[in-house]
mmCIF file of C-alpha atoms in Angstrom:
data_model
loop_
_atom_site.group_PDB
_atom_site.id
_atom_site.type_symbol
_atom_site.label_atom_id
_atom_site.label_comp_id
_atom_site.label_asym_id
_atom_site.label_seq_id
_atom_site.Cartn_x
_atom_site.Cartn_y
_atom_site.Cartn_z
ATOM 1 C CA MET O 6 0.131 -0.055 0.242
ATOM 2 C CA ARG O 7 2.801 2.388 0.876
ATOM 3 C CA HIS O 8 4.403 1.437 -2.279
ATOM 4 C CA GLN O 9 1.260 2.180 -4.210
ATOM 5 C CA ASP O 10 1.166 5.959 -2.711
ATOM 6 C CA ILE O 11 4.773 6.547 -3.484
ATOM 7 C CA THR O 12 4.152 5.491 -7.019
ATOM 8 C CA ASN O 13 1.096 7.863 -7.241
ATOM 9 C CA ASP O 14 3.154 10.627 -5.877
ATOM 10 C CA ASN O 15 5.889 10.143 -8.474
ATOM 11 C CA ASP O 16 3.383 10.278 -11.203
ATOM 12 C CA THR O 17 1.695 13.378 -9.806
ATOM 13 C CA GLU O 18 5.314 15.207 -9.952
ATOM 14 C CA THR O 19 5.737 14.020 -13.474
ATOM 15 C CA ASP O 20 2.632 15.222 -14.647
ATOM 16 C CA THR O 21 3.165 18.494 -12.890
ATOM 17 C CA ALA O 22 6.799 18.699 -14.472
ATOM 18 C CA GLU O 23 4.902 17.977 -18.053
ATOM 19 C CA GLU O 24 2.411 20.605 -17.687
ATOM 20 C CA ASP O 25 5.287 22.993 -16.753
ATOM 21 C CA ASP O 26 7.235 22.507 -19.689
ATOM 22 C CA ILE O 27 4.156 22.696 -21.932
ATOM 23 C CA THR O 28 3.252 26.037 -20.424
ATOM 24 C CA GLU O 29 6.853 27.517 -20.813
ATOM 25 C CA THR O 30 6.627 26.336 -24.460
ATOM 26 C CA GLU O 31 3.458 28.205 -24.974
ATOM 27 C CA GLU O 32 4.794 31.275 -23.223
ATOM 28 C CA THR O 33 7.961 31.315 -25.418
ATOM 29 C CA THR O 34 5.957 30.655 -28.570
ATOM 30 C CA THR O 35 3.577 33.383 -27.614
ATOM 31 C CA THR O 36 6.355 35.793 -26.874
ATOM 32 C CA GLY O 37 7.908 34.746 -30.150
ATOM 33 C CA LYS O 38 4.873 35.747 -32.127
ATOM 34 C CA ASP O 39 4.106 38.887 -30.439
ATOM 35 C CA THR O 40 7.748 40.373 -29.670
ATOM 36 C CA PRO O 41 9.961 40.577 -32.816
ATOM 37 C CA PRO O 42 13.506 39.865 -32.326
ATOM 38 C CA ASP O 43 15.698 42.869 -31.488
ATOM 39 C CA LEU O 44 18.163 42.790 -34.576
ATOM 40 C CA THR O 45 20.262 45.607 -33.480
ATOM 41 C CA LEU O 46 21.169 44.158 -30.295
ATOM 42 C CA SER O 47 21.873 40.732 -31.997
ATOM 43 C CA PHE O 48 24.133 42.375 -34.495
ATOM 44 C CA SER O 49 25.863 44.466 -31.753
ATOM 45 C CA LYS O 50 26.447 41.010 -29.673
ATOM 46 C CA LEU O 51 27.682 39.223 -32.727
ATOM 47 C CA SER O 52 29.988 41.946 -34.000
ATOM 48 C CA TYR O 53 31.615 43.009 -30.598
ATOM 49 C CA LYS O 54 31.372 40.018 -28.124
ATOM 50 C CA ARG O 55 32.199 37.307 -30.664
ATOM 51 C CA LEU O 56 35.427 39.028 -32.318
ATOM 52 C CA PRO O 57 38.658 37.367 -30.864
ATOM 53 C CA LYS O 58 40.870 39.996 -29.258
ATOM 54 C CA ASN O 59 43.971 39.311 -31.646
ATOM 55 C CA CYS O 60 41.583 39.702 -34.598
ATOM 56 C CA VAL O 61 40.686 43.216 -33.263
ATOM 57 C CA LYS O 62 44.197 44.085 -32.499
ATOM 58 C CA PHE O 63 45.768 42.755 -35.739
ATOM 59 C CA SER O 64 42.958 44.332 -38.006
ATOM 60 C CA PHE O 65 42.842 47.613 -36.306
ATOM 61 C CA LEU O 66 46.727 48.101 -36.393
ATOM 62 C CA SER O 67 47.147 46.649 -39.885
ATOM 63 C CA LEU O 68 44.112 49.106 -41.341
ATOM 64 C CA ASN O 69 45.912 51.949 -39.613
ATOM 65 C CA SER O 70 49.189 51.380 -40.539
ATOM 66 C CA VAL O 71 48.103 51.217 -44.142
ATOM 67 C CA THR O 72 46.133 54.264 -43.697
ATOM 68 C CA PHE O 73 49.324 56.062 -42.460
ATOM 69 C CA LEU O 74 51.483 54.824 -45.585
ATOM 70 C CA ALA O 75 48.636 55.734 -47.987
ATOM 71 C CA GLY O 76 48.293 59.444 -46.395
ATOM 72 C CA ILE O 77 52.096 59.796 -46.664
ATOM 73 C CA SER O 78 52.261 58.689 -50.394
ATOM 74 C CA ALA O 79 49.417 61.218 -50.788
ATOM 75 C CA VAL O 80 51.826 64.072 -49.036
ATOM 76 C CA ILE O 81 54.730 63.302 -51.125
ATOM 77 C CA ILE O 82 52.691 62.966 -54.566
ATOM 78 C CA SER O 83 50.822 66.059 -53.902
ATOM 79 C CA ILE O 84 54.170 68.149 -52.881
ATOM 80 C CA TRP O 85 55.978 66.754 -56.192
ATOM 81 C CA MET O 86 52.664 67.957 -58.296
ATOM 82 C CA LEU O 87 52.859 71.282 -56.721
ATOM 83 C CA ALA O 88 56.495 71.579 -57.238
ATOM 84 C CA ASP O 89 56.559 70.331 -60.758
ATOM 85 C CA ASN O 90 55.952 73.287 -63.222
ATOM 86 C CA LYS O 91 55.625 70.758 -66.159
ATOM 87 C CA MET O 92 52.530 69.374 -64.698
ATOM 88 C CA MET O 93 49.267 70.316 -66.770
ATOM 89 C CA SER O 94 47.477 70.905 -63.476
ATOM 90 C CA ARG O 95 49.453 74.385 -63.237
ATOM 91 C CA LEU O 96 47.857 75.449 -66.757
ATOM 92 C CA ILE O 97 44.190 74.340 -65.845
ATOM 93 C CA GLY O 98 44.675 75.903 -62.522
ATOM 94 C CA GLN O 99 43.394 72.940 -60.522
ATOM 95 C CA ARG O 100 46.134 73.543 -57.788
ATOM 96 C CA ILE O 101 43.125 73.618 -55.272
ATOM 97 C CA TYR O 102 42.641 69.888 -55.731
ATOM 98 C CA ILE O 103 46.241 68.897 -55.191
ATOM 99 C CA THR O 104 46.058 70.906 -52.212
ATOM 100 C CA THR O 105 42.961 69.419 -51.007
ATOM 101 C CA LEU O 106 44.971 65.849 -51.596
ATOM 102 C CA LEU O 107 47.817 67.304 -49.621
ATOM 103 C CA ILE O 108 45.589 68.402 -46.604
ATOM 104 C CA ILE O 109 43.667 64.816 -46.712
ATOM 105 C CA GLY O 110 47.003 62.954 -46.536
ATOM 106 C CA ILE O 111 48.401 64.885 -43.491
ATOM 107 C CA PHE O 112 44.983 64.346 -41.804
ATOM 108 C CA ALA O 113 44.886 60.850 -42.623
ATOM 109 C CA SER O 114 48.325 60.294 -41.288
ATOM 110 C CA LEU O 115 47.974 61.969 -38.255
ATOM 111 C CA LEU O 116 44.604 60.344 -37.414
ATOM 112 C CA ALA O 117 46.290 56.841 -38.075
ATOM 113 C CA ILE O 118 48.901 58.001 -35.570
ATOM 114 C CA ILE O 119 46.320 58.950 -32.971
ATOM 115 C CA GLY O 120 44.393 55.426 -33.517
ATOM 116 C CA ILE O 121 47.332 53.412 -33.087
ATOM 117 C CA PHE O 122 48.775 55.387 -30.036
ATOM 118 C CA GLY O 123 45.287 55.343 -28.295
ATOM 119 C CA PHE O 124 44.855 51.640 -29.192
ATOM 120 C CA LEU O 125 48.310 50.616 -27.706
ATOM 121 C CA LYS O 126 48.307 52.788 -24.901
ATOM 122 C CA ARG O 127 44.687 52.076 -24.185
ATOM 123 C CA LYS O 128 43.699 55.945 -24.029
ATOM 124 C CA GLN O 129 39.754 56.226 -24.192
ATOM 125 C CA ASN O 130 40.110 59.927 -25.011
ATOM 126 C CA PHE O 131 42.450 59.435 -28.098
ATOM 127 C CA LEU O 132 40.093 56.391 -29.263
ATOM 128 C CA ILE O 133 37.093 58.887 -28.789
ATOM 129 C CA ILE O 134 38.840 61.473 -31.100
ATOM 130 C CA TYR O 135 39.564 58.941 -33.400
ATOM 131 C CA ILE O 136 36.009 57.593 -33.687
ATOM 132 C CA MET O 137 34.604 61.095 -34.100
ATOM 133 C CA PHE O 138 36.847 62.177 -36.729
ATOM 134 C CA HIS O 139 36.405 59.250 -38.643
ATOM 135 C CA ALA O 140 32.580 59.476 -38.340
ATOM 136 C CA LEU O 141 32.749 63.164 -39.385
ATOM 137 C CA PHE O 142 34.926 62.132 -42.413
ATOM 138 C CA LEU O 143 32.383 59.534 -43.705
ATOM 139 C CA PHE O 144 29.530 62.163 -43.460
ATOM 140 C CA MET O 145 31.933 64.619 -45.602
ATOM 141 C CA ILE O 146 32.261 61.936 -48.241
ATOM 142 C CA PHE O 147 28.808 61.429 -48.346
ATOM 143 C CA VAL O 148 28.002 65.087 -48.841
ATOM 144 C CA CYS O 149 30.727 65.664 -51.148
ATOM 145 C CA SER O 150 29.523 62.708 -53.420
ATOM 146 C CA ILE O 151 26.061 64.469 -53.704
ATOM 147 C CA LEU O 152 27.480 67.792 -54.555
ATOM 148 C CA SER O 153 29.839 66.344 -56.998
ATOM 149 C CA PHE O 154 26.635 65.902 -59.404
ATOM 150 C CA SER O 155 26.692 69.503 -60.183
ATOM 151 C CA LEU O 156 30.543 70.206 -59.734
ATOM 152 C CA PHE O 157 31.479 68.936 -63.467
ATOM 153 C CA ASP O 158 29.760 71.810 -65.119
ATOM 154 C CA LYS O 159 31.586 74.122 -63.064
ATOM 155 C CA LEU O 160 34.745 72.630 -63.111
ATOM 156 C CA THR O 161 34.762 72.767 -67.347
ATOM 157 C CA LYS O 162 33.882 76.563 -67.227
ATOM 158 C CA SER O 163 36.688 77.062 -64.455
ATOM 159 C CA ILE O 164 39.331 75.255 -66.602
ATOM 160 C CA HIS O 165 38.248 77.262 -69.955
ATOM 161 C CA GLN O 166 38.587 80.490 -67.840
ATOM 162 C CA ASP O 167 42.212 79.558 -66.375
ATOM 163 C CA MET O 168 43.406 78.450 -69.992
ATOM 164 C CA THR O 169 42.028 81.920 -71.287
ATOM 165 C CA ASN O 170 44.014 83.655 -68.684
ATOM 166 C CA SER O 171 47.043 81.521 -68.993
ATOM 167 C CA ILE O 172 47.266 81.810 -72.769
ATOM 168 C CA GLU O 173 48.011 85.605 -72.498
ATOM 169 C CA ASN O 174 50.824 85.034 -70.462
ATOM 170 C CA TYR O 175 52.622 82.362 -72.751
ATOM 171 C CA ARG O 176 55.161 85.002 -74.104
ATOM 172 C CA TYR O 177 56.024 86.487 -70.393
ATOM 173 C CA LEU O 178 55.783 83.429 -68.088
ATOM 174 C CA ASP O 179 58.221 80.403 -68.511
ATOM 175 C CA TRP O 180 55.841 78.043 -66.302
ATOM 176 C CA VAL O 181 53.110 78.799 -68.660
ATOM 177 C CA ALA O 182 55.147 78.278 -71.902
ATOM 178 C CA GLU O 183 56.161 75.013 -70.369
ATOM 179 C CA ALA O 184 52.586 73.998 -69.171
ATOM 180 C CA TRP O 185 51.092 74.839 -72.532
ATOM 181 C CA ASP O 186 53.929 72.878 -74.490
ATOM 182 C CA ASN O 187 53.523 70.026 -72.318
ATOM 183 C CA THR O 188 49.561 69.871 -72.728
ATOM 184 C CA HIS O 189 49.973 70.142 -76.343
ATOM 185 C CA ARG O 190 52.001 67.188 -76.725
ATOM 186 C CA TYR O 191 50.403 64.992 -73.926
ATOM 187 C CA LEU O 192 46.782 65.526 -75.258
ATOM 188 C CA LYS O 193 47.631 66.286 -78.905
ATOM 189 C CA CYS O 194 45.841 69.190 -79.067
ATOM 190 C CA CYS O 195 46.609 72.927 -80.148
ATOM 191 C CA GLY O 196 45.020 76.179 -78.236
ATOM 192 C CA ILE O 197 41.624 76.172 -76.043
ATOM 193 C CA ARG O 198 39.505 75.408 -78.771
ATOM 194 C CA SER O 199 41.562 75.427 -81.795
ATOM 195 C CA HIS O 200 44.670 76.884 -83.255
ATOM 196 C CA ASP O 201 43.062 79.976 -84.033
ATOM 197 C CA ASP O 202 43.099 80.851 -80.406
ATOM 198 C CA TRP O 203 47.014 81.698 -80.649
ATOM 199 C CA GLU O 204 46.106 84.171 -83.707
ATOM 200 C CA LYS O 205 43.430 85.490 -81.706
ATOM 201 C CA HIS O 206 45.708 86.742 -79.137
ATOM 202 C CA GLY O 207 48.406 87.970 -81.420
ATOM 203 C CA MET O 208 50.792 85.188 -81.428
ATOM 204 C CA LEU O 209 52.313 82.682 -83.665
ATOM 205 C CA ILE O 210 51.298 78.946 -83.138
ATOM 206 C CA PRO O 211 53.785 77.423 -81.084
ATOM 207 C CA GLN O 212 55.861 74.562 -82.214
ATOM 208 C CA SER O 213 54.572 72.290 -79.593
ATOM 209 C CA CYS O 214 51.361 72.111 -81.613
ATOM 210 C CA CYS O 215 53.165 70.029 -84.620
ATOM 211 C CA SER O 216 51.477 67.247 -85.298
ATOM 212 C CA THR O 217 53.872 65.695 -87.839
ATOM 213 C CA THR O 218 57.773 65.603 -88.250
ATOM 214 C CA VAL O 219 59.832 68.398 -87.086
ATOM 215 C CA ASP O 220 60.954 69.365 -90.562
ATOM 216 C CA LYS O 221 57.558 69.771 -91.721
ATOM 217 C CA CYS O 222 56.870 72.421 -88.978
ATOM 218 C CA LEU O 223 59.354 74.726 -89.542
ATOM 219 C CA ASN O 224 56.367 76.798 -91.045
ATOM 220 C CA MET O 225 53.818 76.484 -88.548
ATOM 221 C CA THR O 226 50.592 76.302 -90.625
ATOM 222 C CA ALA O 227 46.870 75.138 -90.075
ATOM 223 C CA GLU O 228 47.953 72.066 -92.132
ATOM 224 C CA VAL O 229 50.610 70.776 -89.741
ATOM 225 C CA VAL O 230 49.130 71.296 -86.416
ATOM 226 C CA TYR O 231 46.632 69.351 -84.291
ATOM 227 C CA GLU O 232 42.986 69.957 -85.316
ATOM 228 C CA SER O 233 41.141 69.649 -81.591
ATOM 229 C CA GLY O 234 41.556 72.174 -79.034
ATOM 230 C CA CYS O 235 42.908 71.419 -75.481
ATOM 231 C CA LEU O 236 39.908 72.190 -73.737
ATOM 232 C CA ASN O 237 37.856 69.306 -74.985
ATOM 233 C CA GLY O 238 41.113 67.208 -74.421
ATOM 234 C CA ALA O 239 41.308 68.217 -70.893
ATOM 235 C CA VAL O 240 37.560 67.711 -70.112
ATOM 236 C CA ASP O 241 38.013 64.035 -71.478
ATOM 237 C CA PHE O 242 41.158 63.747 -69.511
ATOM 238 C CA LEU O 243 38.973 64.562 -66.279
ATOM 239 C CA LYS O 244 36.201 62.294 -67.447
ATOM 240 C CA SER O 245 38.368 59.410 -68.125
ATOM 241 C CA SER O 246 39.455 59.830 -64.166
ATOM 242 C CA VAL O 247 36.083 59.768 -62.988
ATOM 243 C CA HIS O 248 35.990 55.856 -62.996
ATOM 244 C CA THR O 249 39.423 55.705 -60.813
ATOM 245 C CA VAL O 250 38.100 58.419 -58.657
ATOM 246 C CA SER O 251 34.742 56.637 -57.730
ATOM 247 C CA ILE O 252 36.681 53.550 -56.987
ATOM 248 C CA SER O 253 39.404 55.302 -54.956
ATOM 249 C CA VAL O 254 36.370 57.083 -52.803
ATOM 250 C CA LEU O 255 34.503 53.597 -52.515
ATOM 251 C CA LEU O 256 37.903 52.131 -51.317
ATOM 252 C CA VAL O 257 38.467 55.188 -48.933
ATOM 253 C CA SER O 258 34.896 54.619 -47.600
ATOM 254 C CA LEU O 259 35.043 51.100 -46.743
ATOM 255 C CA ALA O 260 38.510 51.674 -44.902
ATOM 256 C CA LEU O 261 36.946 54.397 -43.067
ATOM 257 C CA PHE O 262 34.061 52.283 -41.886
ATOM 258 C CA ALA O 263 36.314 49.414 -41.064
ATOM 259 C CA ASN O 264 38.519 51.576 -38.931
ATOM 260 C CA LEU O 265 35.491 52.948 -37.061
ATOM 261 C CA PHE O 266 34.040 49.447 -36.479
ATOM 262 C CA PHE O 267 37.398 48.134 -35.052
ATOM 263 C CA ALA O 268 37.939 51.183 -33.095
ATOM 264 C CA LEU O 269 34.436 50.683 -31.609
ATOM 265 C CA ALA O 270 34.947 47.073 -30.987
ATOM 266 C CA ALA O 271 38.544 47.986 -29.241
ATOM 267 C CA ARG O 272 36.818 50.305 -26.725
ATOM 268 C CA LYS O 273 34.459 47.688 -25.894
ATOM 269 C CA LYS O 274 37.289 45.129 -25.420
ATOM 270 C CA PHE O 275 39.716 47.143 -23.525
ATOM 271 C CA LYS O 276 39.399 45.252 -20.212
ATOM 272 C CA MET O 277 40.300 42.001 -22.229
ATOM 273 C CA TYR O 278 43.790 43.523 -23.272
ATOM 274 C CA PRO O 279 46.249 43.710 -20.242
ATOM 275 C CA LEU O 280 48.932 46.417 -20.532
ATOM 276 C CA ASN O 281 51.490 43.882 -20.773
ATOM 277 C CA GLU O 282 50.353 42.221 -24.095
#
């Protein structure tokens, strides 16, 4: 009799446990139906908590080292282009864009140093500055991308005006003469819109407009010079660079986003990095 009572008690406990499991299952199902999962929280846990610390360290330091080297390269190229009198940029007056490249190169190099120093020394303030400037830089790229749609027409007018101003100084400034001669040879063009521009400004057609052998260009006439003007050639040259510039901007944006991502991850994982590591 006692054995039967114990058996009944066990059966009762088993039934109660099964009912509790069923109730919990129903509650979980109901919760899953009524409350959608928080994707933002899930992504945050996936991105920060599951990244190995060595992956964060290696990726952050590698990306910023590449950024530093790219910034130094941009500085060197910009200084070289600004100092070279033979560059076509001197003629079409686009030194402001080269100067912008110089500033961006300096900015990127300094920001990379700040990020590396803040990461290695576990300086929260440096990383906060790093993150803020990266976010600002991404926003500026987004705004500039929108504004660039209306920039090309203004740039064409600016090139035409700069060429008109410089052609008048062909006989007086050596760097203008060098720039025009190199532009003629590089773009295989003559004048602004045609070789007639030289006659309009009271000058002979330069020897650099020669489209044939030197012996046939002793007397510069319309038959031996390039037919197209340099304005169209300069615009076509800029158009050919749009594809390269677009890819460069995309790569820069991805690099900035990656740097920002790993900087945020580093701040979350600072406690995991002992100072002696």
